[in-house]
Coordinates of C-alpha atoms in Angstrom, one line a residue:
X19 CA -4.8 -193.0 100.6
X20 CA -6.6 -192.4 97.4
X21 CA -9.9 -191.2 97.2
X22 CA -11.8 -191.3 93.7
X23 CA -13.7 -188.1 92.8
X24 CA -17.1 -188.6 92.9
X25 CA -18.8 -189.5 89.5
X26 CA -21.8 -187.6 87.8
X27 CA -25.0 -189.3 88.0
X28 CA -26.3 -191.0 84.8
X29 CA -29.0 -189.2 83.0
X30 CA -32.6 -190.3 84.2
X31 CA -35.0 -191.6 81.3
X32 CA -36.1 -188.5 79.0
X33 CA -39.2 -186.5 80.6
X34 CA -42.6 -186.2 78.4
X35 CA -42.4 -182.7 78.2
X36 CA -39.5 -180.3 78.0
X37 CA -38.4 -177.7 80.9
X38 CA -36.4 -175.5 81.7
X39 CA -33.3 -175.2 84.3
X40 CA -34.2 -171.8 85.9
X41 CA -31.0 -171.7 87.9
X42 CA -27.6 -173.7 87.2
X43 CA -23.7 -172.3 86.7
X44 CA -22.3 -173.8 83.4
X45 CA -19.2 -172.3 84.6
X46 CA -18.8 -174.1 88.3
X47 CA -20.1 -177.3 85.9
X48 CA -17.0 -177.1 84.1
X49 CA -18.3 -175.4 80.6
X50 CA -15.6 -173.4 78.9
X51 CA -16.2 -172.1 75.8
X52 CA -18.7 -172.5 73.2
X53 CA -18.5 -176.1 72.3
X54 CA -18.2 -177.3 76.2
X55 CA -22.4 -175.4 76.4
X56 CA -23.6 -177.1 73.5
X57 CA -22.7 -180.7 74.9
X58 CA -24.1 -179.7 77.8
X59 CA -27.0 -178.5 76.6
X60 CA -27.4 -181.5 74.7
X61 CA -27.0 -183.6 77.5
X62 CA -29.6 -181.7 79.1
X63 CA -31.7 -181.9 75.8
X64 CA -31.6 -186.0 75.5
X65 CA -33.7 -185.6 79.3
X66 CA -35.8 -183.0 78.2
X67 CA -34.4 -180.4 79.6
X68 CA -34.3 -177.8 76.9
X69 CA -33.2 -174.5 78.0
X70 CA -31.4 -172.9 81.2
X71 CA -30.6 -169.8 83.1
X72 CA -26.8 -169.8 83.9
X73 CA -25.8 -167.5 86.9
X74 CA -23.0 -165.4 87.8
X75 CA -21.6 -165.3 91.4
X76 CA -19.0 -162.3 90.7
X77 CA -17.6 -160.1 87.9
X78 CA -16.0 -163.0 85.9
X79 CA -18.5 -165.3 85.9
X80 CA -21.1 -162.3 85.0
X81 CA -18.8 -161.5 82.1
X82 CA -18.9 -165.1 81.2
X83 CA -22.4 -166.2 81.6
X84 CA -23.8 -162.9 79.6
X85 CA -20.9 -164.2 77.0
X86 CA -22.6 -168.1 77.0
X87 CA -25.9 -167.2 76.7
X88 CA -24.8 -165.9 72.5
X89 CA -23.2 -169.0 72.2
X90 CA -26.6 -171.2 72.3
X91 CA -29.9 -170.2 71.7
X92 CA -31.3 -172.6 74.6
X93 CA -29.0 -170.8 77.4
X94 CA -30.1 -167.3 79.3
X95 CA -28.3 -166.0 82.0
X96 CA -28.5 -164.2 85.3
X97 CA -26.0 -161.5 86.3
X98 CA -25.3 -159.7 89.9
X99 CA -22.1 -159.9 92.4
X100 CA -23.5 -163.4 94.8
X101 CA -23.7 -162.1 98.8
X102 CA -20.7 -163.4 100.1
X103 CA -18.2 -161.4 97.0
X104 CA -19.9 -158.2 98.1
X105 CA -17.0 -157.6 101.1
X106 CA -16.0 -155.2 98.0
X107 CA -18.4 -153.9 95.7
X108 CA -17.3 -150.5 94.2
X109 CA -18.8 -148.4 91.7
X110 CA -17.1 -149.9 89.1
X111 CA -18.3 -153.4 89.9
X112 CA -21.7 -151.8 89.5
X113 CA -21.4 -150.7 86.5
X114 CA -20.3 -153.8 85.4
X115 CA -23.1 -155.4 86.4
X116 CA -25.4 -152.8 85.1
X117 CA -24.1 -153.0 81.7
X118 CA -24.8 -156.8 81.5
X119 CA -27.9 -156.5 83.2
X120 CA -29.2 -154.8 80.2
X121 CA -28.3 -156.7 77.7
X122 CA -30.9 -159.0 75.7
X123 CA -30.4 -162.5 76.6
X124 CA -29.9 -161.7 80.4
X125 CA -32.7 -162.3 82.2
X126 CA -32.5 -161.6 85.8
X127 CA -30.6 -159.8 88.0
X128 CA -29.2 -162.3 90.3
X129 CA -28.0 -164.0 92.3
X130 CA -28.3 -161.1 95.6
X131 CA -29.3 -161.5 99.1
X132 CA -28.3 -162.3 101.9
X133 CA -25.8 -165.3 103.4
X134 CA -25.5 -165.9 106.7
X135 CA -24.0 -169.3 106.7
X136 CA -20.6 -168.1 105.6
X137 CA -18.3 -165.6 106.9
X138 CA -17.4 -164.1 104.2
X139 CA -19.0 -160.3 103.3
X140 CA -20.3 -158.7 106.3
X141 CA -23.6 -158.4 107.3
X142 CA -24.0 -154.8 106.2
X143 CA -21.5 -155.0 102.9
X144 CA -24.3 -157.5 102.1
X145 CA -27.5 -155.6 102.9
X146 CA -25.8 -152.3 101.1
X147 CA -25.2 -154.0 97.6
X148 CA -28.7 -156.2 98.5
X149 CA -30.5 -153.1 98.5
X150 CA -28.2 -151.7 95.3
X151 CA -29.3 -155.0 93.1
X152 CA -32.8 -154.3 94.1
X153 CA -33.0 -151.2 92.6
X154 CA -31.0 -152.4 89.0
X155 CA -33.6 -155.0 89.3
X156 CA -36.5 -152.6 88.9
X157 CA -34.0 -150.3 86.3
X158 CA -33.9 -152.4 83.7
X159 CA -37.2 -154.7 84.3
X160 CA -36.0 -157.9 84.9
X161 CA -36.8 -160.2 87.5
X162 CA -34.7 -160.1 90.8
X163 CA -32.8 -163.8 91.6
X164 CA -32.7 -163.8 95.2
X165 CA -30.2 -165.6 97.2
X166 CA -31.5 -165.9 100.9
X167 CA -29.2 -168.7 103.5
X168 CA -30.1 -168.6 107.1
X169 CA -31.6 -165.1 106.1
X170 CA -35.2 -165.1 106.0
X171 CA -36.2 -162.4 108.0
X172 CA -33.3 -160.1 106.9
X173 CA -34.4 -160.9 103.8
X174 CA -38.3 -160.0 104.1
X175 CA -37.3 -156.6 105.9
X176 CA -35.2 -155.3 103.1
X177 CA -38.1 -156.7 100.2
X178 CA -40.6 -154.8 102.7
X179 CA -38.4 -151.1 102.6
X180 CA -37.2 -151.0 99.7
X181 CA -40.1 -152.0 97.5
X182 CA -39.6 -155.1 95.8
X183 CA -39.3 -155.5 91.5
X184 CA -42.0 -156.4 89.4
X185 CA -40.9 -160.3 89.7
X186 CA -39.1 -161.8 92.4
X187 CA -37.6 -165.5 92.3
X188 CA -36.6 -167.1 95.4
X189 CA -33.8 -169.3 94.4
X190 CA -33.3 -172.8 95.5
X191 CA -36.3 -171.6 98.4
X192 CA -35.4 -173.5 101.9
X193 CA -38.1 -171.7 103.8
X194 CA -40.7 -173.9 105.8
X195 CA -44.4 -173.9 105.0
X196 CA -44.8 -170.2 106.9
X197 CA -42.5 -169.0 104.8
X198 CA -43.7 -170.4 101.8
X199 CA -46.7 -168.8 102.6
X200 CA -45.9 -165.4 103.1
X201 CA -43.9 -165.4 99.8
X202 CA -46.7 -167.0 98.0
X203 CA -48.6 -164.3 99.1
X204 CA -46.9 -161.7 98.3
X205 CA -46.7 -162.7 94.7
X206 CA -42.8 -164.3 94.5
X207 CA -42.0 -166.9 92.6
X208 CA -40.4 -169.9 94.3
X209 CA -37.7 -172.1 92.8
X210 CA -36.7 -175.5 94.0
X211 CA -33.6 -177.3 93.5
X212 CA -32.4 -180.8 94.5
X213 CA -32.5 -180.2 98.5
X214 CA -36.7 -180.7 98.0
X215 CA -35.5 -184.6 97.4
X216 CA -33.6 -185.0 100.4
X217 CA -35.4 -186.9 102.8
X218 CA -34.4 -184.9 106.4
X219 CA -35.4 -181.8 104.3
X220 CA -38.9 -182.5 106.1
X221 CA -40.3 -178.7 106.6
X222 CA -38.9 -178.2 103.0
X223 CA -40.8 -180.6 101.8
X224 CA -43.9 -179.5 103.6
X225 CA -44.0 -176.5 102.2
X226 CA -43.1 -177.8 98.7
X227 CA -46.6 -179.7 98.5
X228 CA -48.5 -176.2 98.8
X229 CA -46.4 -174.0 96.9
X230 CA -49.7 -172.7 94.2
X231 CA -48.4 -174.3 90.3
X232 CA -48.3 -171.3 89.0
X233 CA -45.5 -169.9 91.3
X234 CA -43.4 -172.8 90.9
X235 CA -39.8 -173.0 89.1
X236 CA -37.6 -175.9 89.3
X237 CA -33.5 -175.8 89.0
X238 CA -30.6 -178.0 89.4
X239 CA -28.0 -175.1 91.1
X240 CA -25.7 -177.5 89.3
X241 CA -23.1 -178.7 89.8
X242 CA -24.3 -178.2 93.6
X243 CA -27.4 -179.7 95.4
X244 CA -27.4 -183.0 92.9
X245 CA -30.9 -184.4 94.0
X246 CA -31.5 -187.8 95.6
X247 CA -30.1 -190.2 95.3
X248 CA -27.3 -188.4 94.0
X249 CA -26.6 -186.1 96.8
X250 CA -22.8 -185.1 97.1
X251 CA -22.2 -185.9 93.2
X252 CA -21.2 -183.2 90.9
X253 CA -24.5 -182.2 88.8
X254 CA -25.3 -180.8 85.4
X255 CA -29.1 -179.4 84.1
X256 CA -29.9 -182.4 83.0
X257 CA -30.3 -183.4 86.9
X258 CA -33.5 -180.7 86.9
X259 CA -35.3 -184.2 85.5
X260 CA -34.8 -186.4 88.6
X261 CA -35.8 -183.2 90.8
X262 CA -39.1 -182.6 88.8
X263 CA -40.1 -186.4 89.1
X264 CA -39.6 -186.4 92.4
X265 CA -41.3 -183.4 93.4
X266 CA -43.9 -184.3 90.7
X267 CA -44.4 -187.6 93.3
X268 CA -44.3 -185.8 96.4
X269 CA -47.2 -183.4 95.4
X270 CA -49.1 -186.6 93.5
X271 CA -49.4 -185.0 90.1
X272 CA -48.8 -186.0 86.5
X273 CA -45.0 -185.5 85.7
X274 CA -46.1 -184.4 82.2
X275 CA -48.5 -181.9 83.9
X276 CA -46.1 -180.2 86.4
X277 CA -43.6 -180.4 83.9
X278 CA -45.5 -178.1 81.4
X279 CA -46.8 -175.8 84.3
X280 CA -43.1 -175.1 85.4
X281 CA -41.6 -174.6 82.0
X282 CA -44.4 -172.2 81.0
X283 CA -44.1 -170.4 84.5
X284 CA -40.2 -170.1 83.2
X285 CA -41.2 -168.9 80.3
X286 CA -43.5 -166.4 81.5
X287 CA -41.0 -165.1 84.5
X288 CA -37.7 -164.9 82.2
X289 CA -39.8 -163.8 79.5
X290 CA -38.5 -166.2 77.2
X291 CA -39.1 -166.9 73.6
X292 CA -42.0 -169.2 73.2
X293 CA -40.5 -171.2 70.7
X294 CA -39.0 -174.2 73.0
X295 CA -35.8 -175.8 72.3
X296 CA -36.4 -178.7 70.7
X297 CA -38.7 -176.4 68.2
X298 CA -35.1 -174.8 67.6
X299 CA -33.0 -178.4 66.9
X300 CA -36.2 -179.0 64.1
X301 CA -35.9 -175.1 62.4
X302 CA -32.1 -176.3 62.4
X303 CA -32.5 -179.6 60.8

């Protein structure tokens, strides 16, 4: 029996302002080279999503994403060795990752945590290179991407000894509203991706509606966590538009409004240029 892979969603209708996809994987969405990221982007663009972070989950795709982000001016990238590759993590991994970390157009170290949905680095081969992106994190300045699946607590207790970075980012946060709370508190910055649509993602969603503005990020994780009513499809950045409309309805505020709080709260935790994208395309033209 033949089963169809399932399509992409069509792009929703542009937003009134322009964000940015804090946390997607151009790579895993099936970008290439050079010309595969620009129609991407572009796609992206036509929805008002004008620039993204693209994130590395192991030495290749670090290589690559660091690589991508001089191919476009509207792409960034994040760079660390993802929780469940860190089963081996030797020295000369982490100087691989060092190198890239410092490098101008990568702007976070990440993604690094902890997984404890899969079975695939153990528990302590995670915590070890946890604690090793940490400190890079807080070398070269940049914010620290933070991967954390069935982990919270784990999570929180290594933050707690070690001493976190200047800027921490909770990606694609699942926490419940004590969670949220905590972090919130503590000054992280929370990012949400397509699970805040889903509609049994109840305590998520709770704790969505109080998240403060100003500590707010949204991202697609493309081509995972498609938002409703896409969930399952394959995504792309330009997806980050249906999440922020959504969300922008679940907390009842203006979708222009949110939308300009969370692309300035990108802008001010990447530390990214503040000339926007589509101020770029016009300098081009």
């Amino acid at each position: 029996m033949n089963r169809s892979k399932p399509k992409a969603p069509a792009p929703d209708e542009p937003l009134p302002v322009e964000i940015v996809d804090a946390h997607t994987h151009l790579d895993a969405c099936g970008a290439k080279d050079a010309a595969d990221v620009t129609a991407m982007l572009d796609r992206a663009a036509a929805v008002g999503v004008g620039r993204v972070v693209t994130v590395a989950n192991d030495l290749t795709a670090a290589r690559w994403a660091a690589e991508a982000a001089t191919w476009d001016e509207r792409v960034f990238a994040a760079v660390a060795v993802h929780p469940t590759r860190t089963a081996v993590f030797s020295e000369q991994d982490r100087a691989v990752v060092a190198e890239l970390a410092g490098r101008d157009r990568v702007v976070a170290v990440g993604e690094t945590g902890l997984d404890f949905y899969w079975d695939y680095s153990p528990p302590a081969a995670q915590e070890e290179a946890f604690r090793w992106h940490i400190d890079l994190a807080k070398r070269v300045g940049k914010p620290l991407m933070i991967h954390d699946r069935d982990a919270h607590e784990d999570i929180w207790r290594v933050l707690e000894a070690e001493g976190p970075p200047e800027t921490v980012v909770f990606h694609c946060f699942s926490g419940d509203l004590e969670f949220a709370r905590r972090c919130v508190d503590r000054g992280y910055v929370l990012s949400l991706a397509g699970t805040v649509t889903f509609r049994n993602a109840r305590a998520l969603r709770e704790a969505a509606v109080h998240i403060p503005t100003y500590q707010l990020l949204v991202e697609t994780d493309a081509p995972f966590l498609t938002p409703h009513p896409f969930r399952g499809r394959p995504g792309e950045p330009y997806c980050a538009a249906y999440t922020l409309r959504d969300l922008a309805q679940l907390r009842g505020a203006d979708v222009a409004e949110l939308g300009a709080a969370v692309a300035a709260n990108a802008q001010r935790v990447f530390r990214l240029p503040a000339v926007t994208a589509r101020e770029l395309r016009g300098r081009e033209g």
